[in-house]
């Protein structure tokens, strides 16, 4: 009888992906190498985010009056070196972006990178190109760092089937052509949720091992939930179907209990709760932003991919989110995602409006 605290059949994310890879004997392990570089980026960002509060507190951001004991001074010294790497103190989202760009380029498995932080796509130099294109938000929700709210990295992966010069056409593809997607949430624990097209799996970072351990195999979202997640502050600008749907959540006509409202304002936190507890997350279009706020490539698509793989769905108000074909790399779209039955309800309201 194994003592639970010391299970030895540790399934790490690397072993998990290698097991997946072994199903494709012809694969040369490129995806495993790509993923291990994404995992490296997540570990670095997790460490930097966890130290950020302290770094600010003890004035690493260029302040001079560091009031610290000798040990804290040593900690500061090593932290300064670690975080600043000889350059000025970088904002965490810029630092995170640098880390992911460098890790992905040096993996030698990518050709096009699109980041929320960079206006233009990054085209990898020919000697380092590989067959994958990665779209990502290195630190989504970073405005929440100072108040300690969970934030995260979101990524999606396409393959590039040609060996010509890469262009943005290699990433301006529908989400239904993504081969993998995931997010890493930096919260009370650091959790990486990943799908390579065969279900959704959650891995929790064990800092003492520096390994992501499989803690949530084959996550399935409840078919229906009792939580809705939306920024009610935008209610005056919503269109009819969204207004009607939220009204139903609060004042159900069929005598069922009202839904609870949970809204963190950090997409990774709101989507992660929706995935585990069920319910619906909405970022609708409104009069001010007719395409909503969230970005198609590196927020909507990866989360829609995960939701479908977990048995849920994702809808834009007009169509299945993964069927969108973006024309620009930072394009936005309204999004309604979560439990299958909950999203069905709002789809019916939009369809009814369409028929009127
Ligand atoms: P609002 C964070 O800034 C973000 O991009 C997502 O992580 C989050 O879901 C959304 O914006 C929150 O937007 O308008 O409700 O503050």
Coordinates of C-alpha atoms and ligand atoms in Angstrom, one line a residue:
X1 CA 0.0 0.0 0.0
X2 CA 1.7 3.2 -1.2
X3 CA 1.7 6.2 1.2
X4 CA -0.4 8.6 -0.9
X5 CA 1.9 11.5 0.0
X6 CA 4.7 9.8 -1.8
X7 CA 3.2 8.4 -4.9
X8 CA 6.1 7.3 -7.2
X9 CA 4.3 6.9 -10.5
X10 CA 4.6 10.6 -11.1
X11 CA 3.2 11.4 -14.4
X12 CA 5.0 14.6 -15.4
X13 CA 3.9 16.8 -18.4
X14 CA 7.1 15.7 -20.3
X15 CA 6.4 12.0 -19.8
X16 CA 2.7 12.6 -20.7
X17 CA 3.6 14.2 -24.0
X18 CA 6.3 11.6 -24.8
X19 CA 3.6 8.9 -24.2
X20 CA 1.3 10.8 -26.6
X21 CA 4.1 11.1 -29.1
X22 CA 4.8 7.4 -29.0
X23 CA 1.4 6.9 -30.6
X24 CA 2.8 8.5 -33.7
X25 CA 6.0 6.4 -34.5
X26 CA 6.8 8.7 -37.4
X27 CA 7.0 11.8 -35.3
X28 CA 10.5 13.0 -34.6
X29 CA 9.6 14.5 -31.2
X30 CA 9.3 18.1 -32.5
X31 CA 6.1 18.7 -30.6
X32 CA 7.7 17.4 -27.4
X33 CA 10.6 19.8 -27.8
X34 CA 8.3 22.7 -28.6
X35 CA 6.2 21.9 -25.5
X36 CA 9.2 21.5 -23.2
X37 CA 10.2 25.1 -24.2
X38 CA 6.7 26.4 -23.5
X39 CA 6.9 24.6 -20.1
X40 CA 10.3 26.3 -19.4
X41 CA 8.7 29.7 -20.2
X42 CA 5.8 28.9 -17.8
X43 CA 8.2 27.9 -15.0
X44 CA 10.2 31.1 -15.4
X45 CA 7.1 33.3 -15.4
X46 CA 5.6 31.5 -12.5
X47 CA 8.8 32.2 -10.5
X48 CA 8.9 35.9 -11.6
X49 CA 5.2 36.5 -10.9
X50 CA 5.5 34.9 -7.4
X51 CA 8.4 37.2 -6.6
X52 CA 7.0 40.4 -8.2
X53 CA 5.1 41.6 -5.2
X54 CA 8.2 41.3 -3.0
X55 CA 10.5 42.8 -5.7
X56 CA 8.3 45.9 -5.8
X57 CA 8.0 46.0 -2.0
X58 CA 11.8 46.0 -1.4
X59 CA 12.3 48.6 -4.1
X60 CA 14.0 46.6 -6.8
X61 CA 12.2 48.8 -9.3
X62 CA 14.9 51.4 -9.2
X63 CA 14.2 52.6 -5.6
X64 CA 17.2 53.3 -3.4
X65 CA 16.0 53.1 0.2
X66 CA 16.1 49.3 0.6
X67 CA 15.4 48.7 4.3
X68 CA 16.5 45.1 4.6
X69 CA 18.4 42.8 7.0
X70 CA 21.5 41.1 5.7
X71 CA 19.6 38.0 4.6
X72 CA 17.0 40.0 2.8
X73 CA 19.8 42.0 1.2
X74 CA 21.3 38.7 -0.1
X75 CA 17.9 37.7 -1.4
X76 CA 17.5 41.1 -3.1
X77 CA 21.0 40.8 -4.6
X78 CA 20.2 37.4 -6.2
X79 CA 16.7 38.5 -7.1
X80 CA 17.9 41.7 -8.7
X81 CA 20.4 39.7 -10.8
X82 CA 17.8 37.1 -11.6
X83 CA 15.0 39.5 -12.6
X84 CA 17.0 42.3 -14.2
X85 CA 19.5 40.1 -16.0
X86 CA 21.8 43.2 -16.4
X87 CA 19.0 45.3 -17.8
X88 CA 16.6 47.8 -16.2
X89 CA 13.7 46.3 -14.2
X90 CA 11.3 45.1 -16.9
X91 CA 7.5 45.1 -16.5
X92 CA 6.5 41.5 -15.9
X93 CA 4.4 41.3 -19.1
X94 CA 7.4 42.5 -21.2
X95 CA 9.7 40.2 -19.3
X96 CA 7.3 37.2 -19.9
X97 CA 7.1 38.0 -23.6
X98 CA 10.9 38.2 -23.9
X99 CA 11.2 34.8 -22.2
X100 CA 8.6 33.1 -24.4
X101 CA 9.9 34.6 -27.6
X102 CA 13.4 33.5 -26.8
X103 CA 12.4 30.0 -25.6
X104 CA 10.2 29.4 -28.7
X105 CA 12.8 30.7 -31.2
X106 CA 15.6 28.8 -29.6
X107 CA 13.5 25.6 -29.7
X108 CA 14.2 25.5 -33.4
X109 CA 10.7 24.2 -33.9
X110 CA 8.8 27.3 -34.8
X111 CA 8.5 29.7 -37.8
X112 CA 5.8 32.3 -36.9
X113 CA 5.1 33.7 -33.4
X114 CA 2.2 36.0 -32.6
X115 CA 2.2 37.6 -29.2
X116 CA -0.3 40.0 -27.5
X117 CA 2.7 42.1 -26.6
X118 CA 4.0 42.6 -30.2
X119 CA 2.2 44.6 -32.8
X120 CA 3.8 42.5 -35.6
X121 CA 4.3 38.8 -35.9
X122 CA 7.8 37.4 -35.3
X123 CA 9.2 35.4 -38.3
X124 CA 12.0 33.0 -37.1
X125 CA 15.3 33.2 -39.1
X126 CA 15.5 30.3 -41.6
X127 CA 18.3 28.5 -39.8
X128 CA 16.1 28.1 -36.7
X129 CA 12.8 27.4 -38.3
X130 CA 10.5 24.5 -37.5
X131 CA 7.0 23.3 -38.4
X132 CA 5.0 25.0 -35.7
X133 CA 3.4 28.5 -35.4
X134 CA 2.6 29.6 -31.9
X135 CA 0.1 32.4 -30.9
X136 CA 0.2 33.5 -27.3
X137 CA -0.6 36.0 -24.6
X138 CA 2.4 35.8 -22.3
X139 CA 0.7 37.4 -19.3
X140 CA -3.0 37.8 -19.7
X141 CA -4.7 39.9 -17.1
X142 CA -1.4 41.4 -16.0
X143 CA -3.2 44.5 -14.8
X144 CA -4.3 42.3 -11.9
X145 CA -0.7 41.6 -10.6
X146 CA -0.6 44.3 -8.0
X147 CA -3.7 43.0 -6.2
X148 CA -2.6 39.4 -6.3
X149 CA -5.4 38.1 -8.6
X150 CA -4.5 35.0 -10.6
X151 CA -3.2 35.7 -14.1
X152 CA -1.9 33.5 -16.9
X153 CA -0.2 32.6 -20.1
X154 CA -2.5 31.5 -23.0
X155 CA -1.2 29.7 -26.1
X156 CA -2.4 28.0 -29.3
X157 CA -0.3 25.9 -31.8
X158 CA -0.7 25.6 -35.5
X159 CA 1.4 23.5 -37.9
X160 CA 2.9 25.0 -41.0
X161 CA 2.7 22.5 -43.9
X162 CA 5.0 24.3 -46.4
X163 CA 8.7 25.2 -46.5
X164 CA 8.3 28.6 -48.3
X165 CA 8.9 31.9 -46.5
X166 CA 6.5 32.0 -43.5
X167 CA 3.9 34.7 -43.6
X168 CA 1.0 35.8 -41.4
X169 CA -1.2 33.5 -43.6
X170 CA 0.3 30.6 -41.5
X171 CA -1.5 31.9 -38.4
X172 CA -4.6 33.6 -39.9
X173 CA -6.3 30.3 -39.9
X174 CA -9.5 29.1 -38.2
X175 CA -9.2 27.8 -34.7
X176 CA -10.4 24.4 -35.9
X177 CA -6.9 24.0 -37.5
X178 CA -5.1 24.3 -34.2
X179 CA -3.3 21.1 -33.1
X180 CA -2.9 22.1 -29.4
X181 CA -3.8 24.8 -27.0
X182 CA -3.5 25.5 -23.3
X183 CA -2.9 28.0 -20.5
X184 CA -0.8 28.3 -17.4
X185 CA -2.4 29.9 -14.4
X186 CA -0.2 31.7 -11.9
X187 CA -2.4 31.7 -8.8
X188 CA -2.3 29.9 -5.4
X189 CA -0.6 27.2 -7.3
X190 CA 0.8 27.1 -10.8
X191 CA -1.3 25.0 -13.1
X192 CA -0.9 24.2 -16.7
X193 CA -4.0 23.0 -18.6
X194 CA -3.3 21.5 -22.0
X195 CA -5.0 19.7 -24.9
X196 CA -3.3 18.2 -27.9
X197 CA -6.7 17.1 -29.3
X198 CA -7.3 14.1 -27.1
X199 CA -9.0 15.6 -24.1
X200 CA -7.9 18.2 -21.6
X201 CA -5.3 17.5 -18.9
X202 CA -4.3 19.6 -15.9
X203 CA -0.7 19.6 -14.5
X204 CA 0.3 21.3 -11.2
X205 CA 3.8 22.6 -10.7
X206 CA 5.6 21.0 -7.8
X207 CA 8.2 23.7 -7.0
X208 CA 10.3 21.3 -5.0
X209 CA 10.7 19.1 -8.1
X210 CA 10.4 21.9 -10.7
X211 CA 8.0 19.5 -12.6
X212 CA 4.5 19.8 -13.7
X213 CA 2.7 16.8 -12.3
X214 CA -0.6 15.4 -13.8
X215 CA -3.2 16.2 -11.2
X216 CA -6.4 16.6 -13.3
X217 CA -6.4 13.8 -16.0
X218 CA -9.1 14.1 -18.7
X219 CA -11.0 17.2 -17.4
X220 CA -14.7 17.2 -18.5
X221 CA -16.8 20.4 -17.9
X222 CA -20.2 19.7 -16.3
X223 CA -23.0 19.7 -19.0
X224 CA -24.8 22.5 -17.2
X225 CA -23.6 24.9 -14.5
X226 CA -25.1 27.4 -12.1
X227 CA -22.5 30.2 -12.5
X228 CA -22.5 33.0 -15.0
X229 CA -19.4 35.1 -15.5
X230 CA -19.6 38.5 -17.1
X231 CA -18.7 42.1 -16.5
X232 CA -22.1 43.5 -15.5
X233 CA -20.7 47.0 -15.6
X234 CA -21.1 46.8 -19.4
X235 CA -24.9 45.8 -19.2
X236 CA -26.2 49.2 -20.5
X237 CA -24.3 48.5 -23.8
X238 CA -25.3 44.9 -24.4
X239 CA -27.4 43.7 -27.3
X240 CA -30.8 42.0 -26.9
X241 CA -29.9 38.3 -26.6
X242 CA -27.1 38.9 -24.1
X243 CA -29.4 41.2 -22.0
X244 CA -32.2 38.5 -22.1
X245 CA -29.8 35.7 -21.2
X246 CA -28.3 37.5 -18.2
X247 CA -31.8 38.5 -17.1
X248 CA -32.7 34.7 -17.2
X249 CA -29.6 33.9 -15.1
X250 CA -30.8 36.4 -12.4
X251 CA -34.6 36.0 -12.6
X252 CA -35.2 32.4 -13.9
X253 CA -38.7 32.0 -15.4
X254 CA -38.9 28.2 -14.9
X255 CA -38.7 28.4 -11.1
X256 CA -35.1 27.1 -11.1
X257 CA -32.6 28.9 -8.7
X258 CA -30.9 32.0 -9.9
X259 CA -27.3 31.5 -11.0
X260 CA -24.4 32.8 -9.0
X261 CA -22.2 35.6 -10.5
X262 CA -18.5 35.0 -10.4
X263 CA -16.2 37.4 -12.3
X264 CA -12.5 37.8 -11.6
X265 CA -11.6 39.9 -14.6
X266 CA -8.7 37.7 -15.5
X267 CA -9.7 35.4 -18.4
X268 CA -7.5 32.5 -17.3
X269 CA -9.0 32.5 -13.8
X270 CA -12.6 32.9 -15.0
X271 CA -12.2 30.2 -17.7
X272 CA -10.4 27.8 -15.3
X273 CA -13.2 28.0 -12.8
X274 CA -15.8 27.5 -15.6
X275 CA -13.9 24.5 -16.8
X276 CA -13.8 22.8 -13.4
X277 CA -17.1 23.9 -11.9
X278 CA -19.2 24.5 -15.0
X279 CA -21.3 27.5 -16.0
X280 CA -20.8 30.1 -18.7
X281 CA -18.2 32.8 -19.3
X282 CA -19.3 35.8 -21.5
X283 CA -17.4 38.6 -23.1
X284 CA -20.2 39.9 -25.3
X285 CA -20.0 42.6 -28.0
X286 CA -21.4 45.9 -26.9
X287 CA -22.2 49.3 -28.4
X288 CA -18.7 50.6 -27.5
X289 CA -16.8 47.5 -28.8
X290 CA -18.8 45.7 -31.5
X291 CA -16.3 42.9 -31.6
X292 CA -16.1 42.6 -27.9
X293 CA -12.7 42.8 -26.2
X294 CA -11.0 39.4 -26.3
X295 CA -8.5 38.5 -29.0
X296 CA -9.3 35.7 -31.4
X297 CA -5.9 34.1 -31.9
X298 CA -4.6 33.9 -28.4
X299 CA -7.6 34.2 -26.1
X300 CA -10.7 33.0 -27.9
X301 CA -9.3 30.2 -29.9
X302 CA -7.2 28.4 -27.2
X303 CA -10.1 28.6 -24.7
X304 CA -12.6 27.5 -27.2
X305 CA -10.4 24.6 -28.2
X306 CA -10.1 23.5 -24.5
X307 CA -13.8 23.9 -23.9
X308 CA -14.8 21.7 -26.9
X309 CA -12.2 19.1 -25.9
X310 CA -13.7 19.1 -22.4
X311 CA -17.2 18.5 -23.7
X312 CA -18.3 22.2 -23.6
X313 CA -18.6 24.7 -26.4
X314 CA -17.7 28.2 -27.5
X315 CA -19.9 30.6 -29.6
X316 CA -19.3 34.1 -30.9
X317 CA -22.9 35.3 -31.1
X318 CA -23.0 34.3 -34.8
X319 CA -21.0 31.0 -35.1
X320 CA -18.9 28.3 -33.5
X321 CA -15.9 30.2 -32.2
X322 CA -13.3 27.8 -33.7
X323 CA -14.8 28.4 -37.2
X324 CA -13.9 32.1 -37.2
X325 CA -11.2 33.0 -39.8
X326 CA -9.2 35.9 -38.5
X327 CA -8.0 38.6 -41.0
X328 CA -5.7 40.4 -38.6
X329 CA -3.5 38.9 -35.9
X330 CA -4.9 41.0 -33.1
X331 CA -8.6 40.8 -34.2
X332 CA -11.2 40.6 -31.4
X333 CA -14.4 38.6 -31.1
X334 CA -17.3 38.4 -28.7
X335 CA -17.2 35.0 -26.9
X336 CA -19.7 32.8 -24.9
X337 CA -18.0 29.7 -23.7
X338 CA -18.6 26.9 -21.0
X339 CA -21.1 24.2 -20.2
X340 CA -22.7 22.7 -23.3
X341 CA -26.3 23.3 -22.2
X342 CA -25.7 26.9 -21.0
X343 CA -24.1 27.9 -24.3
X344 CA -27.0 26.3 -26.1
X345 CA -29.4 28.6 -24.4
X346 CA -27.7 31.8 -25.5
X347 CA -27.2 30.3 -29.0
X348 CA -31.0 29.9 -29.1
X349 CA -31.6 33.5 -28.1
X350 CA -29.2 34.8 -30.9
X351 CA -30.9 32.4 -33.4
X352 CA -34.3 33.8 -32.4
X353 CA -33.1 37.3 -33.0
X354 CA -31.6 36.3 -36.3
X355 CA -35.0 35.0 -37.4
X356 CA -36.9 38.1 -36.4
Ligands
LIG1 P1 -13.0 43.8 -18.3 C1 -7.7 41.2 -18.9 O1 -7.3 42.5 -19.1 C2 -8.5 40.7 -20.0 O2 -7.8 40.8 -21.2 C3 -9.0 39.3 -19.8 O3 -8.0 38.6 -19.1 C4 -10.2 39.5 -19.0 O4 -11.2 38.4 -19.2 C5 -10.8 40.8 -19.6 O5 -9.7 41.5 -20.1 C6 -11.5 41.6 -18.5 O6 -12.0 42.8 -19.2 O7 -13.4 44.8 -19.4 O8 -14.1 43.0 -17.8 O9 -12.1 44.4 -17.3

